[in-house]
Amino acid sequence: MFLKGKTAIVTGSTSGIGLAIAQALAAEGAAVMINGFGDADAIEKERAALAERSGAGALYDGADMSKPDQIYAMVERCAAELGAPDIVVNNAGIQHVAKIEEFPVEKWDAILAINLSSAWHMMRAAVPHMKAKGWGRIISTASAHSLVASPNKSAYVAAKHGLAGLTKTIALETATHGVTVNCISPGYVWTPLVENQIPDTMASRGLTREQVMNDVLLAAQPTKQFVLPDQVASLALYLCGDAAAGITGANLSVDGGWTAQ
Ligand code: NAD
């Protein structure tokens, strides 16, 4: 229970990678604030299970990560009701797949807001708390798409490359304050986000479901295996430990060899 006494906020943690990270942090005794959309009863079940697992409390906040006011209110609510955040995991993210000439402007705006600007606002709100404590961990879920591109994902690739740059900048700004700032860049992880983009990719490329799985999604992943949410969560947990105090400004791949090519 090496995170006993620490408080963590994990954005986009009602599902997929974020939920796995929240569960891993809670299992080490952190109080956790979860966030994201979904069925209210299912979220309450997860929240109660996290509170039980951590023994230090768990809260849910439904802040919409595309709305800066709601982000700042969530961080302040966390500080007031659970403890000032020691650990922030910027994980909320959405995807849209289309050629640039067909890409809806509102999807570009939403992806930039949720996948990139929300992390900037979270850091802006949380860094003063971390500097005051002389300890902090900021981890963002970037993507292999923070390092390389794929067609038809202009907004996602731009946002994730931006997130990697933001990570480096804030790592430099906090380097002497006991705060580390890193991003984890998964390849394809088997979560609802991946499952939900299959129909769009089928339509935009005229492929079957099996062709999208094998020839598009796993085509770039040399292991030919999806990464698992728990594998990403294990690295996030490692980054929260003392052993990782010297890792800051890094972009760590968990991508089955994708970006080695
Ligand atoms: P997911 O769809 O399972 O989870 C996304 C989470 O974000 C959910 O909790 C959802 O409710 C939340 N969310 C979406 N819009 C939001 C908003 N406006 N405000 C607050 N919460 C919001 O997806 P996932 O695959 O677990 O993705 C998590 C992160 O990992 C994303 O940033 C994604 O880009 C990144 N990622 C995923 C993969 C993958 O293959 N699944 C690969 C690389 C990176």
CSV table of C-alpha atoms and ligand atoms in Angstrom, one decimal:
chain,number,residue,atom,x,y,z
A,1,MET,CA,0.0,0.0,0.0
A,2,PHE,CA,2.7,2.5,-1.0
A,3,LEU,CA,0.2,5.2,-2.0
A,4,LYS,CA,-1.5,5.4,1.4
A,5,GLY,CA,-2.1,9.1,2.2
A,6,LYS,CA,-2.0,10.1,-1.5
A,7,THR,CA,-4.9,11.4,-3.5
A,8,ALA,CA,-5.3,10.7,-7.2
A,9,ILE,CA,-7.6,12.1,-9.9
A,10,VAL,CA,-8.0,10.0,-13.0
A,11,THR,CA,-9.9,11.6,-15.9
A,12,GLY,CA,-11.9,9.3,-18.1
A,13,SER,CA,-11.9,6.5,-15.6
A,14,THR,CA,-15.4,5.1,-16.0
A,15,SER,CA,-14.1,2.6,-18.6
A,16,GLY,CA,-11.1,1.1,-20.3
A,17,ILE,CA,-7.5,2.2,-19.4
A,18,GLY,CA,-8.6,4.9,-17.0
A,19,LEU,CA,-10.6,2.5,-14.9
A,20,ALA,CA,-7.7,0.0,-14.8
A,21,ILE,CA,-5.4,2.8,-13.6
A,22,ALA,CA,-7.9,4.0,-10.9
A,23,GLN,CA,-8.2,0.3,-9.7
A,24,ALA,CA,-4.4,0.0,-9.6
A,25,LEU,CA,-3.9,3.2,-7.6
A,26,ALA,CA,-6.7,2.3,-5.2
A,27,ALA,CA,-5.2,-1.1,-4.6
A,28,GLU,CA,-2.1,0.7,-3.3
A,29,GLY,CA,-4.1,2.7,-0.9
A,30,ALA,CA,-4.7,6.0,-2.8
A,31,ALA,CA,-7.9,7.9,-2.4
A,32,VAL,CA,-9.2,8.3,-5.9
A,33,MET,CA,-11.5,10.7,-7.7
A,34,ILE,CA,-12.9,9.0,-10.9
A,35,ASN,CA,-14.4,10.9,-13.8
A,36,GLY,CA,-16.1,10.2,-17.1
A,37,PHE,CA,-19.5,9.4,-18.6
A,38,GLY,CA,-21.6,6.3,-18.4
A,39,ASP,CA,-24.5,4.6,-16.7
A,40,ALA,CA,-25.0,6.1,-13.2
A,41,ASP,CA,-25.6,2.8,-11.5
A,42,ALA,CA,-22.5,1.2,-13.1
A,43,ILE,CA,-20.4,4.2,-12.1
A,44,GLU,CA,-21.7,4.1,-8.5
A,45,LYS,CA,-20.8,0.4,-8.3
A,46,GLU,CA,-17.2,1.1,-9.5
A,47,ARG,CA,-16.9,4.0,-7.1
A,48,ALA,CA,-18.0,1.9,-4.2
A,49,ALA,CA,-15.6,-0.9,-5.2
A,50,LEU,CA,-12.7,1.6,-5.4
A,51,ALA,CA,-13.5,3.0,-2.0
A,52,GLU,CA,-13.5,-0.5,-0.5
A,53,ARG,CA,-10.3,-1.4,-2.3
A,54,SER,CA,-8.4,1.7,-1.2
A,55,GLY,CA,-9.8,2.1,2.3
A,56,ALA,CA,-9.2,5.8,1.8
A,57,GLY,CA,-12.3,6.9,-0.1
A,58,ALA,CA,-13.4,7.3,-3.7
A,59,LEU,CA,-15.5,10.0,-5.3
A,60,TYR,CA,-17.0,10.4,-8.7
A,61,ASP,CA,-17.1,13.7,-10.5
A,62,GLY,CA,-18.9,14.0,-13.8
A,63,ALA,CA,-16.9,17.0,-15.1
A,64,ASP,CA,-17.0,17.2,-18.9
A,65,MET,CA,-13.3,17.4,-20.0
A,66,SER,CA,-14.2,19.7,-22.8
A,67,LYS,CA,-15.4,22.4,-20.3
A,68,PRO,CA,-12.5,24.2,-18.5
A,69,ASP,CA,-14.8,25.5,-15.7
A,70,GLN,CA,-15.9,22.0,-14.9
A,71,ILE,CA,-12.2,20.8,-14.8
A,72,TYR,CA,-11.2,23.5,-12.3
A,73,ALA,CA,-14.3,22.8,-10.2
A,74,MET,CA,-13.4,19.1,-10.1
A,75,VAL,CA,-9.9,19.7,-8.9
A,76,GLU,CA,-11.1,22.1,-6.2
A,77,ARG,CA,-13.8,19.6,-5.2
A,78,CYS,CA,-11.2,16.9,-4.9
A,79,ALA,CA,-9.0,19.2,-2.7
A,80,ALA,CA,-12.0,20.0,-0.5
A,81,GLU,CA,-13.5,16.6,-0.1
A,82,LEU,CA,-10.8,14.0,-0.7
A,83,GLY,CA,-7.5,15.8,-0.4
A,84,ALA,CA,-5.4,18.0,-2.7
A,85,PRO,CA,-4.3,15.9,-5.7
A,86,ASP,CA,-0.9,14.3,-5.4
A,87,ILE,CA,-1.4,12.2,-8.6
A,88,VAL,CA,-3.1,13.4,-11.8
A,89,VAL,CA,-3.8,11.0,-14.6
A,90,ASN,CA,-4.9,12.7,-17.8
A,91,ASN,CA,-6.6,9.9,-19.6
A,92,ALA,CA,-10.0,11.0,-21.0
A,93,GLY,CA,-10.0,10.7,-24.7
A,94,ILE,CA,-12.2,10.3,-27.8
A,95,GLN,CA,-11.5,9.4,-31.4
A,96,HIS,CA,-13.0,10.2,-34.8
A,97,VAL,CA,-11.8,8.6,-38.1
A,98,ALA,CA,-12.3,10.5,-41.4
A,99,LYS,CA,-10.4,12.0,-44.2
A,100,ILE,CA,-9.5,15.7,-43.6
A,101,GLU,CA,-11.9,17.0,-46.2
A,102,GLU,CA,-14.8,15.1,-44.6
A,103,PHE,CA,-13.7,15.7,-41.0
A,104,PRO,CA,-16.4,17.5,-39.0
A,105,VAL,CA,-15.1,20.8,-37.5
A,106,GLU,CA,-16.9,20.1,-34.3
A,107,LYS,CA,-15.1,16.7,-34.0
A,108,TRP,CA,-11.7,18.5,-34.4
A,109,ASP,CA,-12.7,21.0,-31.7
A,110,ALA,CA,-13.9,18.2,-29.4
A,111,ILE,CA,-10.8,16.0,-29.8
A,112,LEU,CA,-8.4,18.9,-29.2
A,113,ALA,CA,-10.4,20.0,-26.1
A,114,ILE,CA,-10.8,16.5,-24.5
A,115,ASN,CA,-7.5,14.9,-25.6
A,116,LEU,CA,-5.2,17.9,-25.2
A,117,SER,CA,-6.6,21.1,-23.7
A,118,SER,CA,-8.1,19.2,-20.7
A,119,ALA,CA,-4.6,17.9,-19.7
A,120,TRP,CA,-3.3,21.5,-19.8
A,121,HIS,CA,-6.1,22.7,-17.6
A,122,MET,CA,-5.7,19.8,-15.2
A,123,MET,CA,-1.9,20.5,-14.9
A,124,ARG,CA,-2.6,24.2,-14.5
A,125,ALA,CA,-5.0,23.5,-11.6
A,126,ALA,CA,-3.0,20.7,-9.9
A,127,VAL,CA,0.6,21.9,-10.2
A,128,PRO,CA,0.2,24.5,-7.4
A,129,HIS,CA,-1.0,21.8,-5.0
A,130,MET,CA,1.9,19.6,-6.0
A,131,LYS,CA,4.5,22.3,-5.7
A,132,ALA,CA,3.1,23.2,-2.2
A,133,LYS,CA,3.6,19.6,-1.1
A,134,GLY,CA,7.0,19.2,-2.8
A,135,TRP,CA,5.7,15.9,-4.4
A,136,GLY,CA,3.5,15.1,-7.4
A,137,ARG,CA,3.0,12.7,-10.2
A,138,ILE,CA,1.4,13.7,-13.5
A,139,ILE,CA,0.8,10.9,-16.0
A,140,SER,CA,-1.0,11.4,-19.3
A,141,THR,CA,-2.3,8.6,-21.5
A,142,ALA,CA,-0.9,9.6,-24.9
A,143,SER,CA,-0.7,7.0,-27.7
A,144,ALA,CA,1.7,5.6,-30.3
A,145,HIS,CA,0.0,8.3,-32.3
A,146,SER,CA,2.0,10.8,-30.2
A,147,LEU,CA,5.0,9.5,-32.1
A,148,VAL,CA,3.8,8.4,-35.5
A,149,ALA,CA,0.7,9.1,-37.6
A,150,SER,CA,-2.0,7.1,-39.3
A,151,PRO,CA,-4.3,8.3,-42.1
A,152,ASN,CA,-7.8,9.6,-41.3
A,153,LYS,CA,-6.9,10.5,-37.6
A,154,SER,CA,-5.7,14.1,-38.1
A,155,ALA,CA,-7.3,15.5,-34.9
A,156,TYR,CA,-6.2,12.5,-32.7
A,157,VAL,CA,-2.6,12.5,-34.0
A,158,ALA,CA,-2.3,16.3,-33.6
A,159,ALA,CA,-3.7,16.2,-30.0
A,160,LYS,CA,-1.5,13.3,-28.9
A,161,HIS,CA,1.6,14.8,-30.4
A,162,GLY,CA,0.6,18.0,-28.5
A,163,LEU,CA,0.2,16.0,-25.3
A,164,ALA,CA,3.8,14.7,-25.6
A,165,GLY,CA,5.1,18.2,-26.0
A,166,LEU,CA,3.0,19.5,-23.1
A,167,THR,CA,4.4,16.7,-21.0
A,168,LYS,CA,8.0,17.7,-21.7
A,169,THR,CA,7.3,21.4,-21.0
A,170,ILE,CA,5.6,20.9,-17.6
A,171,ALA,CA,8.3,18.3,-16.7
A,172,LEU,CA,10.9,21.1,-17.1
A,173,GLU,CA,8.8,23.6,-15.2
A,174,THR,CA,8.3,21.2,-12.2
A,175,ALA,CA,11.6,19.4,-12.2
A,176,THR,CA,13.0,20.9,-9.0
A,177,HIS,CA,9.8,20.5,-7.0
A,178,GLY,CA,9.6,16.7,-6.5
A,179,VAL,CA,7.0,16.5,-9.3
A,180,THR,CA,7.4,14.1,-12.3
A,181,VAL,CA,5.4,14.5,-15.5
A,182,ASN,CA,5.4,11.7,-18.1
A,183,CYS,CA,3.2,10.2,-20.7
A,184,ILE,CA,2.5,6.6,-21.5
A,185,SER,CA,2.0,5.8,-25.2
A,186,PRO,CA,0.0,2.6,-25.7
A,187,GLY,CA,-0.5,0.9,-29.1
A,188,TYR,CA,-3.8,-0.7,-29.6
A,189,VAL,CA,-5.4,-1.6,-26.2
A,190,TRP,CA,-8.6,-3.6,-26.2
A,191,THR,CA,-11.1,-1.1,-24.8
A,192,PRO,CA,-14.4,0.4,-25.9
A,193,LEU,CA,-12.6,3.2,-27.7
A,194,VAL,CA,-11.0,0.7,-30.1
A,195,GLU,CA,-14.1,-1.4,-30.5
A,196,ASN,CA,-16.2,1.7,-31.3
A,197,GLN,CA,-13.9,2.9,-34.1
A,198,ILE,CA,-14.2,-0.4,-36.0
A,199,PRO,CA,-17.5,0.5,-37.8
A,200,ASP,CA,-16.1,3.9,-39.0
A,201,THR,CA,-12.9,2.3,-40.3
A,202,MET,CA,-15.0,-0.4,-42.0
A,203,ALA,CA,-17.0,2.3,-43.7
A,204,SER,CA,-14.1,4.6,-44.6
A,205,ARG,CA,-11.9,1.9,-46.0
A,206,GLY,CA,-14.6,-0.6,-47.2
A,207,LEU,CA,-13.4,-3.5,-45.1
A,208,THR,CA,-14.9,-6.3,-43.0
A,209,ARG,CA,-14.6,-6.4,-39.2
A,210,GLU,CA,-11.9,-9.1,-39.4
A,211,GLN,CA,-9.9,-7.1,-42.0
A,212,VAL,CA,-10.1,-4.0,-39.7
A,213,MET,CA,-8.9,-6.0,-36.7
A,214,ASN,CA,-6.0,-7.9,-38.4
A,215,ASP,CA,-5.0,-5.7,-41.4
A,216,VAL,CA,-5.6,-2.2,-39.9
A,217,LEU,CA,-5.5,-2.3,-36.1
A,218,LEU,CA,-2.9,-5.0,-35.5
A,219,ALA,CA,-1.1,-4.5,-38.8
A,220,ALA,CA,1.2,-2.0,-37.1
A,221,GLN,CA,1.6,-4.0,-33.9
A,222,PRO,CA,4.5,-6.5,-34.3
A,223,THR,CA,3.3,-8.7,-31.4
A,224,LYS,CA,-0.1,-9.1,-33.1
A,225,GLN,CA,-1.6,-8.9,-29.7
A,226,PHE,CA,-3.7,-6.0,-28.2
A,227,VAL,CA,-2.1,-4.4,-25.2
A,228,LEU,CA,-4.2,-5.0,-22.0
A,229,PRO,CA,-5.5,-2.1,-19.8
A,230,ASP,CA,-3.8,-3.7,-16.8
A,231,GLN,CA,-0.4,-3.5,-18.6
A,232,VAL,CA,-0.8,0.2,-19.0
A,233,ALA,CA,-2.0,0.6,-15.4
A,234,SER,CA,1.1,-1.3,-14.1
A,235,LEU,CA,3.4,1.3,-15.8
A,236,ALA,CA,1.3,4.1,-14.4
A,237,LEU,CA,1.7,2.6,-10.9
A,238,TYR,CA,5.4,2.2,-11.4
A,239,LEU,CA,5.7,5.9,-12.3
A,240,CYS,CA,4.0,6.8,-9.0
A,241,GLY,CA,6.7,5.1,-6.9
A,242,ASP,CA,10.0,6.3,-5.5
A,243,ALA,CA,11.9,4.1,-8.0
A,244,ALA,CA,10.6,6.3,-10.8
A,245,ALA,CA,11.6,9.7,-9.2
A,246,GLY,CA,14.2,10.2,-11.9
A,247,ILE,CA,11.9,9.6,-14.8
A,248,THR,CA,10.4,12.9,-16.0
A,249,GLY,CA,9.5,14.4,-19.4
A,250,ALA,CA,9.5,10.9,-20.8
A,251,ASN,CA,7.1,9.3,-23.4
A,252,LEU,CA,7.0,5.6,-22.5
A,253,SER,CA,5.7,3.2,-25.2
A,254,VAL,CA,3.6,0.2,-24.4
A,255,ASP,CA,2.9,-0.6,-28.0
A,256,GLY,CA,3.9,-4.2,-28.8
A,257,GLY,CA,6.8,-2.8,-30.8
A,258,TRP,CA,4.7,-0.6,-33.1
A,259,THR,CA,7.0,2.5,-32.9
A,260,ALA,CA,10.2,0.4,-33.1
A,261,GLN,CA,9.5,0.0,-36.8
B,1,NAD,P1,-12.6,4.4,-23.4
B,1,NAD,O1,-13.6,4.9,-24.4
B,1,NAD,O2,-12.8,3.0,-22.8
B,1,NAD,O3,-12.5,5.4,-22.2
B,1,NAD,C1,-12.5,6.8,-22.4
B,1,NAD,C2,-12.9,7.5,-21.1
B,1,NAD,O4,-13.0,8.9,-21.3
B,1,NAD,C3,-14.3,7.1,-20.6
B,1,NAD,O5,-14.3,7.0,-19.2
B,1,NAD,C4,-15.2,8.2,-21.1
B,1,NAD,O6,-16.4,8.4,-20.4
B,1,NAD,C5,-14.2,9.4,-20.9
B,1,NAD,N1,-14.6,10.6,-21.6
B,1,NAD,C6,-14.8,10.7,-22.9
B,1,NAD,N2,-15.2,12.0,-23.2
B,1,NAD,C7,-15.1,12.6,-22.0
B,1,NAD,C8,-15.4,14.0,-21.6
B,1,NAD,N3,-15.8,14.9,-22.5
B,1,NAD,N4,-15.2,14.3,-20.3
B,1,NAD,C9,-14.9,13.4,-19.4
B,1,NAD,N5,-14.6,12.1,-19.7
B,1,NAD,C10,-14.8,11.7,-21.0
B,1,NAD,O7,-11.2,4.5,-24.0
B,1,NAD,P2,-9.7,4.0,-23.7
B,1,NAD,O8,-9.3,3.2,-24.8
B,1,NAD,O9,-9.7,3.4,-22.3
B,1,NAD,O10,-8.9,5.4,-23.8
B,1,NAD,C11,-8.4,6.0,-22.7
B,1,NAD,C12,-7.2,6.9,-23.2
B,1,NAD,O11,-6.2,6.0,-23.7
B,1,NAD,C13,-7.6,7.9,-24.3
B,1,NAD,O12,-6.9,9.1,-24.0
B,1,NAD,C14,-7.1,7.2,-25.5
B,1,NAD,O13,-6.8,8.2,-26.5
B,1,NAD,C15,-5.8,6.5,-25.0
B,1,NAD,N6,-5.4,5.4,-25.8
B,1,NAD,C16,-6.2,4.3,-26.1
B,1,NAD,C17,-5.7,3.3,-26.9
B,1,NAD,C18,-6.5,2.1,-27.2
B,1,NAD,O14,-6.1,1.4,-28.1
B,1,NAD,N7,-7.6,1.9,-26.5
B,1,NAD,C19,-4.4,3.4,-27.4
B,1,NAD,C20,-3.6,4.5,-27.2
B,1,NAD,C21,-4.1,5.5,-26.4
